[in-house]
């Protein structure tokens, strides 16, 4: 009976890991299009790191197993499974279907050496933090602010590290729930975020003047705008904006950038808040929820990709960071395209190009 159960578990693991057809998260019947984790799930599916079940099912609420995590980490990190060192796990013989993947992650010291690996056991949120920190060598704060995580908690430093890097924010009540087992959807989200973690420089380069084409949604007119760095006001880089057609002063743009945040605002704005604000480092997925506090109320910002492509001003840009901003108060969707070290190269409102970088010239 035990042998039969083992065979069944192995077959289920194989179905889950081996793609039966080309699928995307948006096609899964049990993953709604407005699911807050769909971007991360989609990313792993497209990369071939995780796959769905027959009948277009993803089973997001099914618990992920330690063996499945080993396989996904091997794929995500591009680890070689040849010439692996012999394992000492009593419950993972060389005949086990995913022996090489388990051996690979153990050889990489992502999982601890022990008498047993427990391949079919679930993975807790605390252990998730440990393996992701080890796998991606994530560095960050060693201070946890979760109500149920103390210095005595297993994985305390690792939980603190992934939290300070915006890979997890915990629950609304301030807890992390380190002993709670992970579902497929949640582990997919954490893995995709760790895999795409980046801390780009989104601010304009002060050594250049920028020229943008601009379509104003207010007066429905097109402008050609020149941005020149003016000064630092003790908080923001101030850029003077001139309309090249009329040679008249257009506005000032304020850009705020530190290691933890990036923000921008047109100085003539009546609001005292930034028009656009991001917590750094970035990773794909929802980074600002419409219910996430007073300043972000009503707005959802999602990092769609960190390695996209876009053409602006006749130039093809790679490794583009694409951000999508939605508001519950309108049907409009703003899409921003940033390039590390250059800044904003394009902005759309629905399908209309609002800003497009035409050229940069050294000043």
Tab-separated table of C-alpha atoms in Angstrom, residues 4 8 28 47 61 74 85 103 146 150 158 254 258 267 278 318 321 341:
chain	number	residue	atom	x	y	z
A	4	UNK	CA	1.425	2.270	-4.351
A	8	UNK	CA	0.798	7.874	-7.126
A	28	UNK	CA	-5.925	28.910	-16.278
A	47	UNK	CA	9.982	30.720	-18.294
A	61	UNK	CA	-4.399	26.659	-3.400
A	74	UNK	CA	16.986	24.088	-10.153
A	85	UNK	CA	27.437	14.420	-5.196
A	103	UNK	CA	20.866	16.544	-4.922
A	146	UNK	CA	6.418	40.990	12.173
A	150	UNK	CA	11.431	37.183	16.969
A	158	UNK	CA	16.234	35.272	6.266
A	254	UNK	CA	10.971	67.009	-9.398
A	258	UNK	CA	17.211	57.144	-2.643
A	267	UNK	CA	6.088	71.016	-9.727
A	278	UNK	CA	7.779	53.469	-5.948
A	318	UNK	CA	16.250	46.194	-23.860
A	321	UNK	CA	11.155	47.890	-16.591
A	341	UNK	CA	20.533	54.731	-15.939
